[in-house]
PDB file of C-alpha atoms in Angstrom:
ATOM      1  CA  UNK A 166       0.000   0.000   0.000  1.00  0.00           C
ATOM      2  CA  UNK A 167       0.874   3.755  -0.432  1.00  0.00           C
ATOM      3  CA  UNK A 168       0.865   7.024   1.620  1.00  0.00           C
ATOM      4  CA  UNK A 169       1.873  10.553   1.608  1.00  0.00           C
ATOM      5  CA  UNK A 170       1.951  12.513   4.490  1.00  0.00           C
ATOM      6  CA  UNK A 171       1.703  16.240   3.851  1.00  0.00           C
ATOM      7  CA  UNK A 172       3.424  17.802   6.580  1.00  0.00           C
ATOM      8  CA  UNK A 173       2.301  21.126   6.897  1.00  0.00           C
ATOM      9  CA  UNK A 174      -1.734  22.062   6.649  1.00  0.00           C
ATOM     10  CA  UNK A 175      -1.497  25.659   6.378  1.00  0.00           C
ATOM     11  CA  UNK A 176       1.447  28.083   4.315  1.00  0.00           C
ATOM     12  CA  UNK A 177       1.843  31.303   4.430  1.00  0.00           C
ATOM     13  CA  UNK A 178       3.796  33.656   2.911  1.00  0.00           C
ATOM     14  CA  UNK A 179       4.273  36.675   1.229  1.00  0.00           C
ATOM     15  CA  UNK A 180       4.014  37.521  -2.214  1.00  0.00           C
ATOM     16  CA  UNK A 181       7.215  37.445  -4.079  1.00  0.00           C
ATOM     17  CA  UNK A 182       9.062  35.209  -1.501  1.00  0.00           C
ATOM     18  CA  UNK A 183       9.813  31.349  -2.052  1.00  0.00           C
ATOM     19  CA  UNK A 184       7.180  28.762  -1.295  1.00  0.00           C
ATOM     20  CA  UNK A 185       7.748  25.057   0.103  1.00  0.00           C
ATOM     21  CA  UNK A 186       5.638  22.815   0.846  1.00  0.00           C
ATOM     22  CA  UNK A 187       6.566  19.400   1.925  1.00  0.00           C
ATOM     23  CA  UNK A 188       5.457  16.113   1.474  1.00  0.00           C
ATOM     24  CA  UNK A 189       6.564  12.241   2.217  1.00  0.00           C
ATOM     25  CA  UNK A 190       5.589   9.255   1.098  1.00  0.00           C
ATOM     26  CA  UNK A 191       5.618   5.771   1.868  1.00  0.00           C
ATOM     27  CA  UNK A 192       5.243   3.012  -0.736  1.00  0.00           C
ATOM     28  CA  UNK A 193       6.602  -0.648  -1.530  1.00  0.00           C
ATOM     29  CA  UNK A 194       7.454  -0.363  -5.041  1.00  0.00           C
ATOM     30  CA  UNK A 195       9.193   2.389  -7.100  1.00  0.00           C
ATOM     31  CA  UNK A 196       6.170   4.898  -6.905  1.00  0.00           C
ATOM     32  CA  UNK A 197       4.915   7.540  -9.590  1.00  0.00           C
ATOM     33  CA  UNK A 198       4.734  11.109  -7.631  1.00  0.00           C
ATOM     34  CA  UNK A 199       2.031  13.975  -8.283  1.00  0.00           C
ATOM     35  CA  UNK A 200       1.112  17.213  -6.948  1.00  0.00           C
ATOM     36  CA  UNK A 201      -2.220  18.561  -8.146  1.00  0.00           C
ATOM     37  CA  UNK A 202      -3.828  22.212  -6.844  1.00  0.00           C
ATOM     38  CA  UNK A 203      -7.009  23.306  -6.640  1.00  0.00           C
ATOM     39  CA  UNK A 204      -8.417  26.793  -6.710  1.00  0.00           C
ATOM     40  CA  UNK A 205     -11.893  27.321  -4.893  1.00  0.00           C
ATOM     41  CA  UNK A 206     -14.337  26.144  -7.425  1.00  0.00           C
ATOM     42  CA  UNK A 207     -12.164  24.630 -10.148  1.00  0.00           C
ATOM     43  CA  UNK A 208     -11.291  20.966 -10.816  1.00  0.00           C
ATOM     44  CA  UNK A 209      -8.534  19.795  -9.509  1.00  0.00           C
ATOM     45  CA  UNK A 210      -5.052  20.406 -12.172  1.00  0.00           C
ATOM     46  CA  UNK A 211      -2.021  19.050 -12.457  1.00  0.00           C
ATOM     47  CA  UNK A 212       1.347  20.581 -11.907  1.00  0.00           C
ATOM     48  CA  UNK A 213       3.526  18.485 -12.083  1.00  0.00           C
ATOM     49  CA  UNK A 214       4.682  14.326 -11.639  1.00  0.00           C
ATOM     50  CA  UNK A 215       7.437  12.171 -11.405  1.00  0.00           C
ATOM     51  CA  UNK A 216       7.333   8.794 -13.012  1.00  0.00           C
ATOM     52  CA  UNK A 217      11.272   7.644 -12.029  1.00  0.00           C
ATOM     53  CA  UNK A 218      12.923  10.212 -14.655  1.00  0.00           C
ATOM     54  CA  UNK A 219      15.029  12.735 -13.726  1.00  0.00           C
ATOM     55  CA  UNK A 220      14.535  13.281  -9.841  1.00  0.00           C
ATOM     56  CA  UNK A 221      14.201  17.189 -10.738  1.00  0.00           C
ATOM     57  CA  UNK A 222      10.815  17.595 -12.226  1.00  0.00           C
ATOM     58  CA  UNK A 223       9.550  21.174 -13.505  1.00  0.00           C
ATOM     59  CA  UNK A 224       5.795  21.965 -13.325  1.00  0.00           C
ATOM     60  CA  UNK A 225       3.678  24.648 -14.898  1.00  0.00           C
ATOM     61  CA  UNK A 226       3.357  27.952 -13.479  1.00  0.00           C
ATOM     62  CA  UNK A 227       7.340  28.260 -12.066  1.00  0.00           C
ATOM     63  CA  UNK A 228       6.883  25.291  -9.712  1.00  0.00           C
ATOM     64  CA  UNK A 229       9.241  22.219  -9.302  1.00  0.00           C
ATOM     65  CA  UNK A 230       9.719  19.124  -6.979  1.00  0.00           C
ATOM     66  CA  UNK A 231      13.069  17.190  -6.347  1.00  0.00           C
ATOM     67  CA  UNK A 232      12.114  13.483  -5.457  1.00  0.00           C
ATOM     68  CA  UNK A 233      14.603  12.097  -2.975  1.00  0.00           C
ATOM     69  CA  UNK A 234      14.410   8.731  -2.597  1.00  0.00           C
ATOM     70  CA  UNK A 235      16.677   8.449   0.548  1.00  0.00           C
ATOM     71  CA  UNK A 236      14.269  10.565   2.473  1.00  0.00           C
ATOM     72  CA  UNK A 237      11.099   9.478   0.880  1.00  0.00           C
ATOM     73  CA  UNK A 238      10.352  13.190  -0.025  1.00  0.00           C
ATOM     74  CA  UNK A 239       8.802  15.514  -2.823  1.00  0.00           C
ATOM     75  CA  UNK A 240       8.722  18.502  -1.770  1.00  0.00           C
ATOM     76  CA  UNK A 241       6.985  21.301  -4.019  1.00  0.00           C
ATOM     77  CA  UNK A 242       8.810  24.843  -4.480  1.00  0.00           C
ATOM     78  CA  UNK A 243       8.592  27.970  -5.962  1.00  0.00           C
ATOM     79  CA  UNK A 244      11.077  30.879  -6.129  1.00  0.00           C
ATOM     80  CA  UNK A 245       8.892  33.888  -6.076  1.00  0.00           C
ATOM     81  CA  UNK A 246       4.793  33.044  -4.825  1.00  0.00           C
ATOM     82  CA  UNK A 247       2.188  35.262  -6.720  1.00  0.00           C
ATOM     83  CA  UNK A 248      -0.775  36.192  -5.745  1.00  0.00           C
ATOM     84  CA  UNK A 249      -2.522  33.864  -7.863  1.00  0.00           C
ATOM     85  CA  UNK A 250      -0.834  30.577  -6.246  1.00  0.00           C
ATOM     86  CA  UNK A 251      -3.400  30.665  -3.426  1.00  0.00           C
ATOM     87  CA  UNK A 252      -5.048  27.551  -3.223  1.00  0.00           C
ATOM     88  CA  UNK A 253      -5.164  23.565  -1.791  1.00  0.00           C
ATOM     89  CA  UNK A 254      -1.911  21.466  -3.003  1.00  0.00           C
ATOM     90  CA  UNK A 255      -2.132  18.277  -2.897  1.00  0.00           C
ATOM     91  CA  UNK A 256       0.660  15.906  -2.910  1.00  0.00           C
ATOM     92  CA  UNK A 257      -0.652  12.279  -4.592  1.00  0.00           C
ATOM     93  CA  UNK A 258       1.457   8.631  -5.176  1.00  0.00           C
ATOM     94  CA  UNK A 259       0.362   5.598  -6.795  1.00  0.00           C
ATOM     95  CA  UNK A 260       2.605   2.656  -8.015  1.00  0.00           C
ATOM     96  CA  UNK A 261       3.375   2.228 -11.290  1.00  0.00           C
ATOM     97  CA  UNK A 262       0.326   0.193 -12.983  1.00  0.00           C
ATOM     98  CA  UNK A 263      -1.693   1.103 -10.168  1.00  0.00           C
ATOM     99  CA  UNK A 264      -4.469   3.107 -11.263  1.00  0.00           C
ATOM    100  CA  UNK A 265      -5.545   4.217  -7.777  1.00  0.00           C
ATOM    101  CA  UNK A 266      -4.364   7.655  -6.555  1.00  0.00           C
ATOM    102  CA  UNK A 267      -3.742   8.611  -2.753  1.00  0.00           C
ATOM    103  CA  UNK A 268      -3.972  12.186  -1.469  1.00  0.00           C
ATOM    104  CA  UNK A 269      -2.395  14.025   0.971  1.00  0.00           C
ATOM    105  CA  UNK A 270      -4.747  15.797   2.815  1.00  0.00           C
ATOM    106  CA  UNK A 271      -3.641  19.210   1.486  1.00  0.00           C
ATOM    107  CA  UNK A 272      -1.270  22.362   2.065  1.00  0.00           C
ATOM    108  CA  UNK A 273      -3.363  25.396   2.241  1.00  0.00           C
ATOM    109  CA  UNK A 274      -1.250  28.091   0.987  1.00  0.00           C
ATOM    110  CA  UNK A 275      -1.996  31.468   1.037  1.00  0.00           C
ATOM    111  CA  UNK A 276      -0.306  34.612  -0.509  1.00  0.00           C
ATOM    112  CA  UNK A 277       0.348  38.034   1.780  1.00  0.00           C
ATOM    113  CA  UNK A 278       0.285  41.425  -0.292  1.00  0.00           C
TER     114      UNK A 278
ATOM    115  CA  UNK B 271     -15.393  17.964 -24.883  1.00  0.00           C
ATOM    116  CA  UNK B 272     -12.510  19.898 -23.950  1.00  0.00           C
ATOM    117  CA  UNK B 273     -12.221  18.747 -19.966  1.00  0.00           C
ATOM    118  CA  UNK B 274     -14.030  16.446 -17.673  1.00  0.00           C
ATOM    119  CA  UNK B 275     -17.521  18.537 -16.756  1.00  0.00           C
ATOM    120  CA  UNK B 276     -19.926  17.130 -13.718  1.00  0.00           C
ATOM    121  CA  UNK B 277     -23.673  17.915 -13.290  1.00  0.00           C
ATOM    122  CA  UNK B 278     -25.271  19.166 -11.030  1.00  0.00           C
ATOM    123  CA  UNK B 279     -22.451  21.232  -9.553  1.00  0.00           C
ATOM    124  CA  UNK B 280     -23.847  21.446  -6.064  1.00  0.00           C
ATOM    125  CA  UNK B 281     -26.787  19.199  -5.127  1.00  0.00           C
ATOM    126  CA  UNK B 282     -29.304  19.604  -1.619  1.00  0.00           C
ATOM    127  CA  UNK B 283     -30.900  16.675  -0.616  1.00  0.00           C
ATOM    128  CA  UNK B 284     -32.923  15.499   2.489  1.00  0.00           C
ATOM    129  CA  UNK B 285     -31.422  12.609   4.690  1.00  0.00           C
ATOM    130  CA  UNK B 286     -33.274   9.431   3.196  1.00  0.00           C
ATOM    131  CA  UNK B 287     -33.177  10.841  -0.387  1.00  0.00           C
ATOM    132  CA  UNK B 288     -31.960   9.433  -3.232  1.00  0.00           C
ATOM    133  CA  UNK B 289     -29.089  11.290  -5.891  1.00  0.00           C
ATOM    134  CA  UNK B 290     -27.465  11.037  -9.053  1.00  0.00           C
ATOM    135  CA  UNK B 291     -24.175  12.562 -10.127  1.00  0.00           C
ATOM    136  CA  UNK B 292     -23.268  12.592 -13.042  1.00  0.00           C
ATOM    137  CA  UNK B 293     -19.786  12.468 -14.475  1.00  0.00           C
ATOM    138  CA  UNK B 294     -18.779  13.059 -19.017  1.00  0.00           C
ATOM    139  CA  UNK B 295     -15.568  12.515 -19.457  1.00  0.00           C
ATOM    140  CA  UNK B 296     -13.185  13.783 -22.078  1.00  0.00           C
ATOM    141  CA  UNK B 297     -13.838  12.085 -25.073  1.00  0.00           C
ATOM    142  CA  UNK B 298     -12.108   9.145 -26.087  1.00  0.00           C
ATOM    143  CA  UNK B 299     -10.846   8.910 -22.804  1.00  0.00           C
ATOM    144  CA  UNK B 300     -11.429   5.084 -21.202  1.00  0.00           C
ATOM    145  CA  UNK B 301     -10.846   4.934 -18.054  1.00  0.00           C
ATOM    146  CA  UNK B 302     -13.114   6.812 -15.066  1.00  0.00           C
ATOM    147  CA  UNK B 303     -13.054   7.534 -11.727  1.00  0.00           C
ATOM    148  CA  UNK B 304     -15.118   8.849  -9.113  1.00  0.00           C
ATOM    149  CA  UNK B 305     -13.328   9.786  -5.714  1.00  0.00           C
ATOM    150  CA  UNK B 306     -15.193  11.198  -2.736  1.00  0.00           C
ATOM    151  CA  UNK B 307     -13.551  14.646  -0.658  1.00  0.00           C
ATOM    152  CA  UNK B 308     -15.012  15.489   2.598  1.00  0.00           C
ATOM    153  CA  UNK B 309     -14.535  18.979   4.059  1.00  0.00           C
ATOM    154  CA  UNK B 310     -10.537  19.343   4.689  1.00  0.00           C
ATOM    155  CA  UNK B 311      -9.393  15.835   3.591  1.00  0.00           C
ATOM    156  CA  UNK B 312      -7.751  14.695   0.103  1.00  0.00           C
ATOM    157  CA  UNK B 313     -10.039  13.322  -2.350  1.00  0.00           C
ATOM    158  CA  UNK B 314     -10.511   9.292  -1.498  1.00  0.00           C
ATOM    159  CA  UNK B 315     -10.614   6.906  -4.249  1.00  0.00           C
ATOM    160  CA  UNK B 316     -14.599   5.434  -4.655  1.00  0.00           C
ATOM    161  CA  UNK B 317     -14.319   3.272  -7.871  1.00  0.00           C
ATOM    162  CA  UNK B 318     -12.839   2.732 -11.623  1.00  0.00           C
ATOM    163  CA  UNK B 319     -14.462   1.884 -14.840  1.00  0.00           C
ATOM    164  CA  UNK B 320     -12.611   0.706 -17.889  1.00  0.00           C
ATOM    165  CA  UNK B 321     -14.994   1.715 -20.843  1.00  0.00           C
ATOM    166  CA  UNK B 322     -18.654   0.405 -19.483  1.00  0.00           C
ATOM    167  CA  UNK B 323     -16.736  -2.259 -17.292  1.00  0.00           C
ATOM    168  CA  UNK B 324     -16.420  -1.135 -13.586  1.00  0.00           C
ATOM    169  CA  UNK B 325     -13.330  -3.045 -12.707  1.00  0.00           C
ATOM    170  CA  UNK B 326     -12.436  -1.875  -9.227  1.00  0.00           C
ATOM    171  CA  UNK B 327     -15.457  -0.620  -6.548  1.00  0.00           C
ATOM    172  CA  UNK B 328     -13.450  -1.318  -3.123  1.00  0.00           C
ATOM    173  CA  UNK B 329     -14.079   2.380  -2.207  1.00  0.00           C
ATOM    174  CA  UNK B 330     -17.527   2.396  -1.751  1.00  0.00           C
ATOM    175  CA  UNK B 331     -18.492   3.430   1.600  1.00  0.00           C
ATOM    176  CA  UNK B 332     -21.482   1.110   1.619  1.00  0.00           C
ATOM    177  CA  UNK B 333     -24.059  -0.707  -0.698  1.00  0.00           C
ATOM    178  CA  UNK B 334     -25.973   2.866  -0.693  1.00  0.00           C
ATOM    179  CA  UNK B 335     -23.420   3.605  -3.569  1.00  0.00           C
ATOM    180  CA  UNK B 336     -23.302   2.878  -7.069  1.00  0.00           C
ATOM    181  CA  UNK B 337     -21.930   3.696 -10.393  1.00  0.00           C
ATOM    182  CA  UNK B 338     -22.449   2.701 -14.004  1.00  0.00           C
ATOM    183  CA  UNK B 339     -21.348   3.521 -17.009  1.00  0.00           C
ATOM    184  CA  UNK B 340     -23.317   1.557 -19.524  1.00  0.00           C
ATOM    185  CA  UNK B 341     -22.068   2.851 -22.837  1.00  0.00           C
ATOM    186  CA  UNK B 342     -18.582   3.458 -21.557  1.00  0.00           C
ATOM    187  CA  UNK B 343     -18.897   7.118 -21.731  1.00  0.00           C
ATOM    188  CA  UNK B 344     -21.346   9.069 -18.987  1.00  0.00           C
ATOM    189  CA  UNK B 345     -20.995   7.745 -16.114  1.00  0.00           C
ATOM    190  CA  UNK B 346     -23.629   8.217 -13.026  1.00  0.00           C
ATOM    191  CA  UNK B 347     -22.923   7.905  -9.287  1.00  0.00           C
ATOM    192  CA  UNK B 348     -26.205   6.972  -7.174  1.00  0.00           C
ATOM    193  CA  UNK B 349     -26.648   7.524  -3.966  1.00  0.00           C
ATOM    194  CA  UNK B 350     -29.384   6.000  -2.203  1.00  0.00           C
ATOM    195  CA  UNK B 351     -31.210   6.722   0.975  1.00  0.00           C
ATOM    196  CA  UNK B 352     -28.830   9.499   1.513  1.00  0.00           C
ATOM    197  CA  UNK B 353     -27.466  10.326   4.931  1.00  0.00           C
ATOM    198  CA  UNK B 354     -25.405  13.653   6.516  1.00  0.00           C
ATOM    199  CA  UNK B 355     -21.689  11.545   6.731  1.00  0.00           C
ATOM    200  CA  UNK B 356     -22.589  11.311   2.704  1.00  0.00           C
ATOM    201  CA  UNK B 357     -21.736  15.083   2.318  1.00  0.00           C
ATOM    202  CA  UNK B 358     -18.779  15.738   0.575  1.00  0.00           C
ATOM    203  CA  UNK B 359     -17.620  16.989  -2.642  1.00  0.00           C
ATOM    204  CA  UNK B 360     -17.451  14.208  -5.316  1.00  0.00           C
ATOM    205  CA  UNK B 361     -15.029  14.322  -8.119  1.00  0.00           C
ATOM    206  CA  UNK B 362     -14.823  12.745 -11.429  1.00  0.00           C
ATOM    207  CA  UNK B 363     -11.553  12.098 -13.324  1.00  0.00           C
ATOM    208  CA  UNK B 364     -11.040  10.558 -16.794  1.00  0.00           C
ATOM    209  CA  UNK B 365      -7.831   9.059 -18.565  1.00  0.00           C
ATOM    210  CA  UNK B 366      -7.028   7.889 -21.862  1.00  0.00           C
ATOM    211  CA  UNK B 367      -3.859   5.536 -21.044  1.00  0.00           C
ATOM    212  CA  UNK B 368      -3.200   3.415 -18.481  1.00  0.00           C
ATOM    213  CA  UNK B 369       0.738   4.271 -18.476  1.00  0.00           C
ATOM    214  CA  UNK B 370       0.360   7.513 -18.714  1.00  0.00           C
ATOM    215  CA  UNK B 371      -1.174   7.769 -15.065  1.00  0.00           C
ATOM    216  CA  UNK B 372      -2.103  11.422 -15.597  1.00  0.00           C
ATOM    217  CA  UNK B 373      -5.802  11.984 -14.410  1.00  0.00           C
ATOM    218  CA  UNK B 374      -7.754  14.678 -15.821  1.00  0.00           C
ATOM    219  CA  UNK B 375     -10.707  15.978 -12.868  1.00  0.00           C
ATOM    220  CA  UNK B 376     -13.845  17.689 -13.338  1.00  0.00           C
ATOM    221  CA  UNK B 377     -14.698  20.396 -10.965  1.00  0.00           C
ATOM    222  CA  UNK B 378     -16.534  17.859  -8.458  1.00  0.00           C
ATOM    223  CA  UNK B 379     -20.204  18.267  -7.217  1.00  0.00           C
ATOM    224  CA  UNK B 380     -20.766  19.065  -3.664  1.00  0.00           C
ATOM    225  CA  UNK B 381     -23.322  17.393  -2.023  1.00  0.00           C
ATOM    226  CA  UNK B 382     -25.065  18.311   1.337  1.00  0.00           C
ATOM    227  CA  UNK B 383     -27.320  16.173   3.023  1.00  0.00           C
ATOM    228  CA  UNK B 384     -29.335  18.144   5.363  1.00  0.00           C
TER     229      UNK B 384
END
């Protein structure tokens, strides 16, 4: 079976300043990585995913996550938050041929004029 | 069409009522999914169809639940006597290959049960 633990329910920062939100996970077999946000309203949209490429993996919208598989992390980061990033992240696993997806329970993040 | 749309988008019923969601996928697009998100949590996997065959329905809370998809397109979620723990925000999500692993979501329907 699969998990992620999100480890941080609420971010805040302000705008223009990096963003990090953190995530482990916990899975038997080499596991394909997500993180998905959703704005208030809107369907839930990928940003990015690993699928055991290059550990570095570069998302829409300036974000990226490094998958370390020593630690069991994949944490999400931006340089420079904008307004507009304020939503629910969710960090998601499955294993590879698995078709079922497990959440986080979500990062919060909001943005600070 | 050009996403995953869900109807009704927010749905009021009385405890004992019965509902139906309903879930179009992007076209072309085999597989489904329906996933249940109460208030705060992560969305929680319900069940999976592969074209009108519903190969996986382990999530189900209970046998108040079902889905179909009889022509392996629309796909309908049915609730039946419908209680409060039953409100949540359900969420469809279509995908076209099973190695690609990338699952497209519609913008959910939220249900209250009052």
């Amino acid at each position: 079976a699969q998990s992620v633990t999100q480890l941080d329910s609420h971010v805040s920062v302000s705008e223009g300043t990096p963003v990090l939100l953190r995530c482990n996970y916990s899975s038997s077999y080499s596991p394909s990585l997500f993180w998905y946000v959703q704005h208030p309203n809107k369907g839930l949209q990928l940003l990015l995913k690993y699928t055991s490429a290059a550990t570095l993996v570069k998302g829409i919208n300036g974000f990226e996550a490094e998958f370390k598989k020593s630690e069991t992390s994949f944490h999400l980061t931006k340089p420079s938050a904008h307004m507009s990033d304020a939503a629910e992240y969710f960090c998601v696993v499955s294993v590879f041929n698995d078709y079922k997806l497990s959440f986080g329970a979500g990062t919060t993040v909001t943005v600070r004029a | 069409g050009a996403g995953v749309s869900q109807s009704p988008r927010y749905k009021v019923a009385k405890r004992g009522q019965d509902v139906a969601l309903r879930c179009d996928p992007i076209s072309g697009h085999v597989s489904l999914f329906w996933y249940q998100q109460a208030l705060g949590q992560g969305p929680e996997f319900l069940t999976y169809f592969q074209n009108e065959a519903q190969l996986d329905k382990s999530g189900l809370p209970s046998d108040r639940f079902f889905a179909e998809r009889p022509e392996g397109s629309v796909s309908t979620l049915k609730i039946q006597r419908t209680q409060q723990e039953d409100s949540a925000v359900y969420l469809c999500a279509s995908y076209w290959r099973e190695d690609n692993n990338e699952q497209f979501f519609g913008p959910g329907t939220r249900l209250t049960v009052l």
